[in-house]
CSV table of C-alpha atoms in Angstrom, one decimal:
chain,number,residue,atom,x,y,z
U,1,MET,CA,-1.4,-25.7,-9.6
U,2,THR,CA,1.6,-23.5,-10.3
U,3,LEU,CA,1.5,-19.8,-11.1
U,4,ILE,CA,4.5,-18.2,-12.8
U,5,GLN,CA,4.9,-14.5,-13.7
U,6,TYR,CA,7.4,-12.9,-16.0
U,7,HIS,CA,7.7,-9.2,-16.1
U,8,LEU,CA,10.1,-6.8,-17.9
U,9,LEU,CA,10.2,-4.0,-15.3
U,10,ALA,CA,11.1,-0.3,-15.8
U,11,ARG,CA,12.1,1.2,-12.4
U,12,ILE,CA,11.7,4.9,-11.8
U,13,SER,CA,13.6,6.3,-8.8
U,14,ARG,CA,13.7,10.0,-8.1
U,15,THR,CA,15.0,9.6,-4.5
U,16,GLY,CA,16.5,6.9,-2.4
U,17,PHE,CA,13.3,6.9,-0.4
U,18,ALA,CA,10.7,6.0,-3.1
U,19,GLU,CA,10.9,3.7,-6.1
U,20,TYR,CA,8.1,3.2,-8.6
U,21,GLY,CA,7.9,0.8,-11.6
U,22,LEU,CA,5.9,-0.4,-14.6
U,23,GLY,CA,6.1,-4.0,-15.6
U,24,LEU,CA,4.7,-5.8,-18.7
U,25,GLY,CA,4.8,-9.5,-19.1
U,26,SER,CA,3.0,-12.8,-18.9
U,27,LEU,CA,1.2,-15.0,-16.4
U,28,VAL,CA,1.4,-18.8,-16.8
U,29,ILE,CA,-0.9,-21.1,-14.9
U,30,ARG,CA,0.2,-24.8,-14.9
U,31,GLY,CA,-2.1,-27.5,-13.7
U,32,ASN,CA,-3.8,-30.3,-15.7
U,33,ASP,CA,-3.4,-27.9,-18.6
U,34,ASP,CA,-1.1,-24.8,-19.2
U,35,HIS,CA,-2.7,-21.4,-19.8
U,36,SER,CA,-1.0,-18.1,-20.3
U,37,GLY,CA,-1.9,-14.4,-20.9
U,38,PHE,CA,-0.9,-10.8,-20.6
U,39,SER,CA,0.2,-9.3,-17.3
U,40,LEU,CA,0.8,-5.8,-16.0
U,41,THR,CA,2.3,-4.6,-12.7
U,42,PHE,CA,2.9,-1.3,-10.9
U,43,PRO,CA,5.2,-1.9,-7.9
U,44,VAL,CA,5.8,0.8,-5.3
U,45,GLU,CA,8.6,0.6,-2.7
U,46,LEU,CA,9.2,3.1,0.1
U,47,TYR,CA,12.4,3.0,2.2
U,48,PRO,CA,12.2,5.2,5.3
U,49,LYS,CA,15.5,3.6,6.4
U,50,ASP,CA,18.4,2.6,4.2
U,51,SER,CA,17.8,-1.1,4.6
U,52,PHE,CA,14.2,-1.3,5.7
U,53,GLY,CA,11.2,-0.7,3.5
U,54,VAL,CA,7.6,-1.4,2.5
U,55,ARG,CA,6.6,-2.8,-0.9
U,56,PHE,CA,3.2,-2.9,-2.6
U,57,ARG,CA,3.0,-4.8,-5.9
U,58,PRO,CA,-0.4,-4.9,-7.6
U,59,THR,CA,-0.5,-7.2,-10.7
U,60,PHE,CA,-3.3,-7.4,-13.2
U,61,SER,CA,-3.4,-10.3,-15.7
U,62,TRP,CA,-5.8,-11.6,-18.3
U,63,ILE,CA,-6.1,-15.2,-19.6
U,64,LYS,CA,-8.7,-16.0,-22.3
U,65,GLY,CA,-10.9,-13.1,-21.3
U,66,ASN,CA,-10.7,-13.8,-17.5
U,67,SER,CA,-9.0,-11.3,-15.2
U,68,ILE,CA,-6.7,-12.3,-12.4
U,69,ASP,CA,-5.9,-9.6,-9.8
U,70,GLU,CA,-3.1,-10.0,-7.3
U,71,TYR,CA,-2.0,-7.7,-4.5
U,72,ASP,CA,1.2,-8.2,-2.6
U,73,LEU,CA,2.1,-6.1,0.5
U,74,SER,CA,5.4,-6.8,2.3
U,75,LEU,CA,8.0,-5.5,4.7
U,76,VAL,CA,11.5,-5.7,3.3
U,77,TYR,CA,14.9,-5.9,5.0
U,78,THR,CA,17.7,-5.4,2.4
U,79,ILE,CA,21.5,-5.8,2.5
U,80,ARG,CA,23.9,-5.4,-0.3
U,81,TYR,CA,23.1,-8.5,-2.4
U,82,ALA,CA,20.0,-9.9,-0.7
U,83,SER,CA,16.7,-9.1,0.9
U,84,ILE,CA,14.2,-10.8,3.2
U,85,GLN,CA,10.5,-10.2,2.8
U,86,LEU,CA,7.6,-10.8,5.2
U,87,GLY,CA,4.3,-10.2,3.4
U,88,TYR,CA,0.7,-11.0,2.5
U,89,ARG,CA,-0.6,-11.9,-0.9
U,90,PHE,CA,-4.2,-11.7,-2.1
U,91,LEU,CA,-5.3,-13.2,-5.4
U,92,GLU,CA,-8.7,-13.1,-7.0
U,93,ALA,CA,-9.9,-14.8,-10.2
U,94,ASN,CA,-13.5,-15.4,-11.4
U,95,GLY,CA,-14.9,-14.5,-7.9
U,96,GLU,CA,-12.6,-17.0,-6.2
U,97,GLN,CA,-10.0,-15.8,-3.7
U,98,LEU,CA,-6.7,-17.2,-2.5
U,99,ASN,CA,-4.7,-15.3,0.1
U,100,GLY,CA,-2.1,-15.7,2.9
U,101,SER,CA,1.1,-14.6,4.4
U,102,TYR,CA,4.6,-15.6,3.2
U,103,LEU,CA,8.3,-15.3,4.1
U,104,GLY,CA,10.6,-14.7,1.1
U,105,TYR,CA,14.2,-14.3,0.2
U,106,ALA,CA,15.6,-12.6,-2.9
U,107,ALA,CA,19.2,-12.4,-4.3
U,108,HIS,CA,20.0,-9.3,-6.4
U,109,TYR,CA,22.9,-7.5,-8.0
């Protein structure tokens, strides 16, 4: 099974310390069949140091009347065009849960 999320994100930053956002998009689940639906996210990032931060990204999605809730909490180390993340994800759908830790890399401009 593959889970793909697409979000158009509006970021709101009043200071260099905190960043908030609102994302609207789609969740696609690919397995034996493909299913997709509406998705909404509210990411929050706090950077007590210039390159070190904490990120919390709750995402709420709906496919054919079923809700899928995902919570992602990570520590982030950022340099100019890249960041490394160490985090934990929790996903719940129809009373079933899938969760675990991860190590991630992101390139950005």
